[in-house]
């Protein structure tokens, strides 16, 4: 167990809908990042938050957005879902060294 | 831009034997970290081993060790005395000054009884 919790574990949405994924960071970790892992691929960096401010973003469109709260938990929001958004979404929290990952949310867009 | 390449999509090894997974990377940074993560079917990314680029000594964690060749930008993982529980996807990852991970495409390792 890494102390990083994601919810929900599985989700099915319809194309065009919006989705919110949640992540509770490990205690004391002030940095959270989100990754998208398509089937058979390595995780791709979406964005990172440090003390409630976005401080890095990967090659993802603006319909992918996020928030980090004062308790360092985080949300990933995806608007106007597309079929290609179907993937495992991983949250990782970091307090200084390496990141600790949650178990992921499997999103299926139909 | 940094890249991480894992050229072995799948590998298999007999239980109790040794296997080496390959990883190469490209970066212009001098200070960075390299990692190997294991992802079993449960999906949880589990840290196997980490290497700081400024350390010349290769990292070791029990049955897991790395061969870090900084000049060649190579970072291979050796698993000794392979166990059935080692069956998983293994990802090589780079972390530089931006603190984001760059992952390779993974190697699926199967340990055979």
PDB file of C-alpha atoms in Angstrom:
ATOM      1  CA  UNK A   1       0.000   0.000   0.000  1.00  0.00           C
ATOM      2  CA  UNK A   2       1.341   3.420  -0.978  1.00  0.00           C
ATOM      3  CA  UNK A   3      -1.099   5.605   0.953  1.00  0.00           C
ATOM      4  CA  UNK A   4      -2.349   7.116  -2.307  1.00  0.00           C
ATOM      5  CA  UNK A   5      -6.034   6.412  -2.898  1.00  0.00           C
ATOM      6  CA  UNK A   6      -7.957   6.958  -6.116  1.00  0.00           C
ATOM      7  CA  UNK A   7     -11.685   6.873  -6.699  1.00  0.00           C
ATOM      8  CA  UNK A   8     -13.569   5.435  -8.369  1.00  0.00           C
ATOM      9  CA  UNK A   9     -11.676   2.315  -9.421  1.00  0.00           C
ATOM     10  CA  UNK A  10     -13.757   1.806 -12.550  1.00  0.00           C
ATOM     11  CA  UNK A  11     -15.980   4.135 -14.525  1.00  0.00           C
ATOM     12  CA  UNK A  12     -17.975   3.938 -17.740  1.00  0.00           C
ATOM     13  CA  UNK A  13     -18.986   7.157 -19.479  1.00  0.00           C
ATOM     14  CA  UNK A  14     -20.598   8.091 -22.769  1.00  0.00           C
ATOM     15  CA  UNK A  15     -18.798  10.104 -25.428  1.00  0.00           C
ATOM     16  CA  UNK A  16     -19.351  13.839 -24.874  1.00  0.00           C
ATOM     17  CA  UNK A  17     -19.896  13.538 -21.139  1.00  0.00           C
ATOM     18  CA  UNK A  18     -17.688  14.978 -18.403  1.00  0.00           C
ATOM     19  CA  UNK A  19     -15.862  13.020 -15.707  1.00  0.00           C
ATOM     20  CA  UNK A  20     -14.110  13.816 -12.423  1.00  0.00           C
ATOM     21  CA  UNK A  21     -11.497  11.504 -10.960  1.00  0.00           C
ATOM     22  CA  UNK A  22     -10.214  11.899  -7.412  1.00  0.00           C
ATOM     23  CA  UNK A  23      -6.946  11.270  -5.633  1.00  0.00           C
ATOM     24  CA  UNK A  24      -5.989  11.420  -1.977  1.00  0.00           C
ATOM     25  CA  UNK A  25      -2.278  12.016  -1.573  1.00  0.00           C
ATOM     26  CA  UNK A  26       0.019  10.357   0.875  1.00  0.00           C
ATOM     27  CA  UNK A  27       0.275  12.308   4.106  1.00  0.00           C
ATOM     28  CA  UNK A  28       2.874  15.083   3.924  1.00  0.00           C
ATOM     29  CA  UNK A  29       3.124  15.048   0.127  1.00  0.00           C
ATOM     30  CA  UNK A  30       2.533  18.455  -1.446  1.00  0.00           C
ATOM     31  CA  UNK A  31       2.984  17.501  -5.094  1.00  0.00           C
ATOM     32  CA  UNK A  32       0.532  15.469  -7.117  1.00  0.00           C
ATOM     33  CA  UNK A  33       0.733  14.490 -10.751  1.00  0.00           C
ATOM     34  CA  UNK A  34      -1.640  12.686 -13.101  1.00  0.00           C
ATOM     35  CA  UNK A  35      -0.816  10.203 -15.833  1.00  0.00           C
ATOM     36  CA  UNK A  36      -2.831   8.558 -18.594  1.00  0.00           C
ATOM     37  CA  UNK A  37      -1.950   4.965 -19.413  1.00  0.00           C
ATOM     38  CA  UNK A  38      -3.521   3.631 -22.585  1.00  0.00           C
ATOM     39  CA  UNK A  39      -3.767  -0.135 -22.959  1.00  0.00           C
ATOM     40  CA  UNK A  40      -0.354  -1.670 -23.618  1.00  0.00           C
ATOM     41  CA  UNK A  41       1.475   1.635 -23.212  1.00  0.00           C
ATOM     42  CA  UNK A  42       3.517   3.395 -20.582  1.00  0.00           C
ATOM     43  CA  UNK A  43       1.936   6.190 -18.555  1.00  0.00           C
ATOM     44  CA  UNK A  44       1.913   9.644 -20.158  1.00  0.00           C
ATOM     45  CA  UNK A  45       2.229  12.792 -18.049  1.00  0.00           C
ATOM     46  CA  UNK A  46      -0.910  14.956 -18.008  1.00  0.00           C
ATOM     47  CA  UNK A  47      -0.086  17.642 -15.439  1.00  0.00           C
ATOM     48  CA  UNK A  48       1.341  18.289 -12.011  1.00  0.00           C
ATOM     49  CA  UNK A  49       0.243  20.430  -9.059  1.00  0.00           C
ATOM     50  CA  UNK A  50       2.433  21.825  -6.322  1.00  0.00           C
ATOM     51  CA  UNK A  51       0.756  23.523  -3.382  1.00  0.00           C
ATOM     52  CA  UNK A  52      -2.482  24.060  -5.339  1.00  0.00           C
ATOM     53  CA  UNK A  53      -0.792  25.556  -8.415  1.00  0.00           C
ATOM     54  CA  UNK A  54      -0.286  23.777 -11.738  1.00  0.00           C
ATOM     55  CA  UNK A  55       3.456  23.712 -12.375  1.00  0.00           C
ATOM     56  CA  UNK A  56       3.793  21.457 -15.372  1.00  0.00           C
ATOM     57  CA  UNK A  57       1.644  20.125 -18.168  1.00  0.00           C
ATOM     58  CA  UNK A  58       2.079  17.458 -20.792  1.00  0.00           C
ATOM     59  CA  UNK A  59       0.731  17.333 -24.324  1.00  0.00           C
ATOM     60  CA  UNK A  60      -2.953  17.156 -23.420  1.00  0.00           C
ATOM     61  CA  UNK A  61      -5.742  19.487 -24.592  1.00  0.00           C
ATOM     62  CA  UNK A  62      -7.382  22.054 -22.271  1.00  0.00           C
ATOM     63  CA  UNK A  63     -10.410  19.818 -21.762  1.00  0.00           C
ATOM     64  CA  UNK A  64      -8.154  17.994 -19.319  1.00  0.00           C
ATOM     65  CA  UNK A  65      -8.057  20.137 -16.195  1.00  0.00           C
ATOM     66  CA  UNK A  66      -7.278  19.675 -12.545  1.00  0.00           C
ATOM     67  CA  UNK A  67      -7.402  20.992  -9.039  1.00  0.00           C
ATOM     68  CA  UNK A  68      -5.376  20.510  -5.915  1.00  0.00           C
ATOM     69  CA  UNK A  69      -6.964  21.271  -2.571  1.00  0.00           C
ATOM     70  CA  UNK A  70      -5.399  22.649   0.638  1.00  0.00           C
ATOM     71  CA  UNK A  71      -5.155  19.124   2.028  1.00  0.00           C
ATOM     72  CA  UNK A  72      -3.209  18.231  -1.164  1.00  0.00           C
ATOM     73  CA  UNK A  73      -5.875  15.910  -2.487  1.00  0.00           C
ATOM     74  CA  UNK A  74      -6.561  16.373  -6.172  1.00  0.00           C
ATOM     75  CA  UNK A  75      -9.097  16.050  -8.966  1.00  0.00           C
ATOM     76  CA  UNK A  76      -8.712  15.393 -12.658  1.00  0.00           C
ATOM     77  CA  UNK A  77     -11.571  16.654 -14.821  1.00  0.00           C
ATOM     78  CA  UNK A  78     -12.087  15.683 -18.433  1.00  0.00           C
ATOM     79  CA  UNK A  79     -14.724  17.436 -20.512  1.00  0.00           C
ATOM     80  CA  UNK A  80     -16.269  16.362 -23.812  1.00  0.00           C
ATOM     81  CA  UNK A  81     -15.062  12.788 -23.466  1.00  0.00           C
ATOM     82  CA  UNK A  82     -13.766  11.051 -26.557  1.00  0.00           C
ATOM     83  CA  UNK A  83     -13.384   7.334 -27.197  1.00  0.00           C
ATOM     84  CA  UNK A  84      -9.591   7.724 -27.100  1.00  0.00           C
ATOM     85  CA  UNK A  85      -9.824   8.953 -23.515  1.00  0.00           C
ATOM     86  CA  UNK A  86     -10.438   5.357 -22.487  1.00  0.00           C
ATOM     87  CA  UNK A  87      -7.428   4.501 -20.342  1.00  0.00           C
ATOM     88  CA  UNK A  88      -6.108   3.900 -16.843  1.00  0.00           C
ATOM     89  CA  UNK A  89      -5.590   7.193 -15.034  1.00  0.00           C
ATOM     90  CA  UNK A  90      -2.885   7.172 -12.406  1.00  0.00           C
ATOM     91  CA  UNK A  91      -2.312   9.680  -9.667  1.00  0.00           C
ATOM     92  CA  UNK A  92       1.096  10.020  -8.030  1.00  0.00           C
ATOM     93  CA  UNK A  93       2.029  11.982  -4.941  1.00  0.00           C
ATOM     94  CA  UNK A  94       5.508  13.095  -4.046  1.00  0.00           C
ATOM     95  CA  UNK A  95       7.016  14.755  -1.019  1.00  0.00           C
ATOM     96  CA  UNK A  96      10.585  15.089  -2.133  1.00  0.00           C
ATOM     97  CA  UNK A  97      11.924  11.926  -3.642  1.00  0.00           C
ATOM     98  CA  UNK A  98      10.223   9.408  -5.818  1.00  0.00           C
ATOM     99  CA  UNK A  99       6.496   9.408  -6.415  1.00  0.00           C
ATOM    100  CA  UNK A 100       4.040   6.950  -4.948  1.00  0.00           C
ATOM    101  CA  UNK A 101       1.223   5.855  -7.207  1.00  0.00           C
ATOM    102  CA  UNK A 102      -2.391   5.065  -6.566  1.00  0.00           C
ATOM    103  CA  UNK A 103      -4.066   1.996  -7.970  1.00  0.00           C
ATOM    104  CA  UNK A 104      -5.607   3.970 -10.805  1.00  0.00           C
ATOM    105  CA  UNK A 105      -9.054   4.614 -12.219  1.00  0.00           C
ATOM    106  CA  UNK A 106     -10.019   2.608 -15.277  1.00  0.00           C
ATOM    107  CA  UNK A 107     -12.128   4.905 -17.494  1.00  0.00           C
ATOM    108  CA  UNK A 108     -14.063   3.436 -20.389  1.00  0.00           C
ATOM    109  CA  UNK A 109     -15.731   5.797 -22.858  1.00  0.00           C
ATOM    110  CA  UNK A 110     -18.461   4.243 -25.007  1.00  0.00           C
TER     111      UNK A 110
ATOM    112  CA  UNK B   1      13.100  16.370 -24.907  1.00  0.00           C
ATOM    113  CA  UNK B   2      13.760  13.322 -22.817  1.00  0.00           C
ATOM    114  CA  UNK B   3      12.898   9.884 -24.121  1.00  0.00           C
ATOM    115  CA  UNK B   4      12.965   6.424 -22.591  1.00  0.00           C
ATOM    116  CA  UNK B   5      13.198   3.317 -24.743  1.00  0.00           C
ATOM    117  CA  UNK B   6      12.518  -0.261 -23.734  1.00  0.00           C
ATOM    118  CA  UNK B   7      13.264  -2.489 -26.687  1.00  0.00           C
ATOM    119  CA  UNK B   8      11.986  -5.787 -25.240  1.00  0.00           C
ATOM    120  CA  UNK B   9       8.166  -5.912 -25.339  1.00  0.00           C
ATOM    121  CA  UNK B  10       8.068  -9.361 -23.746  1.00  0.00           C
ATOM    122  CA  UNK B  11      10.463 -11.652 -21.937  1.00  0.00           C
ATOM    123  CA  UNK B  12      10.224 -14.909 -20.080  1.00  0.00           C
ATOM    124  CA  UNK B  13      12.493 -16.590 -17.559  1.00  0.00           C
ATOM    125  CA  UNK B  14      12.473 -19.856 -15.664  1.00  0.00           C
ATOM    126  CA  UNK B  15      11.847 -19.683 -11.963  1.00  0.00           C
ATOM    127  CA  UNK B  16      15.104 -19.264  -9.977  1.00  0.00           C
ATOM    128  CA  UNK B  17      17.033 -18.025 -12.993  1.00  0.00           C
ATOM    129  CA  UNK B  18      18.312 -14.539 -13.799  1.00  0.00           C
ATOM    130  CA  UNK B  19      16.889 -12.112 -16.331  1.00  0.00           C
ATOM    131  CA  UNK B  20      17.973  -8.669 -17.495  1.00  0.00           C
ATOM    132  CA  UNK B  21      15.609  -6.013 -18.782  1.00  0.00           C
ATOM    133  CA  UNK B  22      17.034  -3.256 -20.979  1.00  0.00           C
ATOM    134  CA  UNK B  23      16.386   0.470 -20.959  1.00  0.00           C
ATOM    135  CA  UNK B  24      18.024   3.368 -22.740  1.00  0.00           C
ATOM    136  CA  UNK B  25      17.211   7.021 -22.356  1.00  0.00           C
ATOM    137  CA  UNK B  26      18.107  10.351 -23.823  1.00  0.00           C
ATOM    138  CA  UNK B  27      18.531  13.622 -21.966  1.00  0.00           C
ATOM    139  CA  UNK B  28      20.686  16.710 -21.933  1.00  0.00           C
ATOM    140  CA  UNK B  29      20.340  17.070 -18.171  1.00  0.00           C
ATOM    141  CA  UNK B  30      23.149  16.116 -15.854  1.00  0.00           C
ATOM    142  CA  UNK B  31      21.185  15.603 -12.644  1.00  0.00           C
ATOM    143  CA  UNK B  32      18.286  13.204 -12.791  1.00  0.00           C
ATOM    144  CA  UNK B  33      16.827  10.017 -11.374  1.00  0.00           C
ATOM    145  CA  UNK B  34      16.082   6.716 -13.020  1.00  0.00           C
ATOM    146  CA  UNK B  35      13.595   4.179 -11.780  1.00  0.00           C
ATOM    147  CA  UNK B  36      12.232   0.744 -12.456  1.00  0.00           C
ATOM    148  CA  UNK B  37       8.576   0.255 -11.610  1.00  0.00           C
ATOM    149  CA  UNK B  38       6.640  -2.987 -11.559  1.00  0.00           C
ATOM    150  CA  UNK B  39       2.974  -3.052 -12.535  1.00  0.00           C
ATOM    151  CA  UNK B  40       1.202  -6.337 -11.769  1.00  0.00           C
ATOM    152  CA  UNK B  41      -2.357  -7.033 -12.956  1.00  0.00           C
ATOM    153  CA  UNK B  42      -3.599  -5.158  -9.893  1.00  0.00           C
ATOM    154  CA  UNK B  43      -2.432  -2.007 -11.772  1.00  0.00           C
ATOM    155  CA  UNK B  44      -0.550  -0.557  -8.810  1.00  0.00           C
ATOM    156  CA  UNK B  45       2.788   0.928  -9.848  1.00  0.00           C
ATOM    157  CA  UNK B  46       5.324  -0.428  -7.393  1.00  0.00           C
ATOM    158  CA  UNK B  47       8.798   1.047  -7.115  1.00  0.00           C
ATOM    159  CA  UNK B  48      11.432  -1.645  -7.621  1.00  0.00           C
ATOM    160  CA  UNK B  49      14.632   0.370  -7.545  1.00  0.00           C
ATOM    161  CA  UNK B  50      15.918   3.909  -8.048  1.00  0.00           C
ATOM    162  CA  UNK B  51      19.246   5.337  -9.172  1.00  0.00           C
ATOM    163  CA  UNK B  52      20.528   8.872  -8.756  1.00  0.00           C
ATOM    164  CA  UNK B  53      22.548   9.927 -11.773  1.00  0.00           C
ATOM    165  CA  UNK B  54      25.291  11.491  -9.670  1.00  0.00           C
ATOM    166  CA  UNK B  55      26.003   8.174  -7.952  1.00  0.00           C
ATOM    167  CA  UNK B  56      28.466   5.946  -9.748  1.00  0.00           C
ATOM    168  CA  UNK B  57      27.608   2.914  -7.661  1.00  0.00           C
ATOM    169  CA  UNK B  58      24.852   0.754  -9.085  1.00  0.00           C
ATOM    170  CA  UNK B  59      21.757   0.483  -6.908  1.00  0.00           C
ATOM    171  CA  UNK B  60      20.802  -2.868  -5.401  1.00  0.00           C
ATOM    172  CA  UNK B  61      17.628  -3.962  -3.625  1.00  0.00           C
ATOM    173  CA  UNK B  62      17.722  -7.603  -2.576  1.00  0.00           C
ATOM    174  CA  UNK B  63      17.288  -9.665  -5.775  1.00  0.00           C
ATOM    175  CA  UNK B  64      17.107  -6.557  -7.955  1.00  0.00           C
ATOM    176  CA  UNK B  65      20.118  -4.641  -9.220  1.00  0.00           C
ATOM    177  CA  UNK B  66      20.824  -2.193 -11.986  1.00  0.00           C
ATOM    178  CA  UNK B  67      23.636  -1.632 -14.439  1.00  0.00           C
ATOM    179  CA  UNK B  68      23.772   2.133 -14.840  1.00  0.00           C
ATOM    180  CA  UNK B  69      25.998   3.380 -17.655  1.00  0.00           C
ATOM    181  CA  UNK B  70      25.659   7.167 -17.630  1.00  0.00           C
ATOM    182  CA  UNK B  71      27.806   7.870 -20.665  1.00  0.00           C
ATOM    183  CA  UNK B  72      25.933   5.305 -22.710  1.00  0.00           C
ATOM    184  CA  UNK B  73      22.594   6.419 -21.227  1.00  0.00           C
ATOM    185  CA  UNK B  74      21.748   2.843 -20.377  1.00  0.00           C
ATOM    186  CA  UNK B  75      19.901   1.570 -17.298  1.00  0.00           C
ATOM    187  CA  UNK B  76      19.234  -2.174 -17.229  1.00  0.00           C
ATOM    188  CA  UNK B  77      17.511  -4.142 -14.474  1.00  0.00           C
ATOM    189  CA  UNK B  78      18.755  -7.548 -13.380  1.00  0.00           C
ATOM    190  CA  UNK B  79      16.426  -9.827 -11.471  1.00  0.00           C
ATOM    191  CA  UNK B  80      18.175 -12.725  -9.767  1.00  0.00           C
ATOM    192  CA  UNK B  81      16.518 -15.892  -8.480  1.00  0.00           C
ATOM    193  CA  UNK B  82      13.318 -15.034 -10.353  1.00  0.00           C
ATOM    194  CA  UNK B  83      10.081 -15.832  -8.551  1.00  0.00           C
ATOM    195  CA  UNK B  84       6.563 -16.397  -9.867  1.00  0.00           C
ATOM    196  CA  UNK B  85       5.505 -13.185  -8.120  1.00  0.00           C
ATOM    197  CA  UNK B  86       7.890 -11.220 -10.331  1.00  0.00           C
ATOM    198  CA  UNK B  87       5.522 -11.750 -13.266  1.00  0.00           C
ATOM    199  CA  UNK B  88       4.375  -8.242 -14.240  1.00  0.00           C
ATOM    200  CA  UNK B  89       4.917  -5.302 -16.569  1.00  0.00           C
ATOM    201  CA  UNK B  90       8.157  -3.482 -15.846  1.00  0.00           C
ATOM    202  CA  UNK B  91       8.558   0.172 -16.697  1.00  0.00           C
ATOM    203  CA  UNK B  92      11.759   2.139 -16.850  1.00  0.00           C
ATOM    204  CA  UNK B  93      11.268   5.805 -15.941  1.00  0.00           C
ATOM    205  CA  UNK B  94      13.276   9.038 -16.029  1.00  0.00           C
ATOM    206  CA  UNK B  95      12.755  12.036 -13.766  1.00  0.00           C
ATOM    207  CA  UNK B  96      14.665  15.243 -14.361  1.00  0.00           C
ATOM    208  CA  UNK B  97      14.440  18.808 -13.161  1.00  0.00           C
ATOM    209  CA  UNK B  98      10.729  19.172 -13.931  1.00  0.00           C
ATOM    210  CA  UNK B  99       9.965  16.261 -11.603  1.00  0.00           C
ATOM    211  CA  UNK B 100       7.643  14.639 -14.111  1.00  0.00           C
ATOM    212  CA  UNK B 101       8.179  11.007 -15.028  1.00  0.00           C
ATOM    213  CA  UNK B 102       8.961   9.917 -18.554  1.00  0.00           C
ATOM    214  CA  UNK B 103       8.120   6.239 -18.903  1.00  0.00           C
ATOM    215  CA  UNK B 104       9.164   3.673 -21.438  1.00  0.00           C
ATOM    216  CA  UNK B 105       6.634   1.438 -23.154  1.00  0.00           C
ATOM    217  CA  UNK B 106       7.261  -1.398 -20.744  1.00  0.00           C
ATOM    218  CA  UNK B 107       8.489  -4.991 -20.811  1.00  0.00           C
ATOM    219  CA  UNK B 108       6.081  -7.789 -19.992  1.00  0.00           C
ATOM    220  CA  UNK B 109       7.965 -10.340 -17.898  1.00  0.00           C
ATOM    221  CA  UNK B 110       6.643 -13.821 -17.366  1.00  0.00           C
ATOM    222  CA  UNK B 111       8.291 -16.136 -14.863  1.00  0.00           C
ATOM    223  CA  UNK B 112       7.739 -19.781 -15.758  1.00  0.00           C
ATOM    224  CA  UNK B 113       7.370 -22.537 -13.182  1.00  0.00           C
TER     225      UNK B 113
END
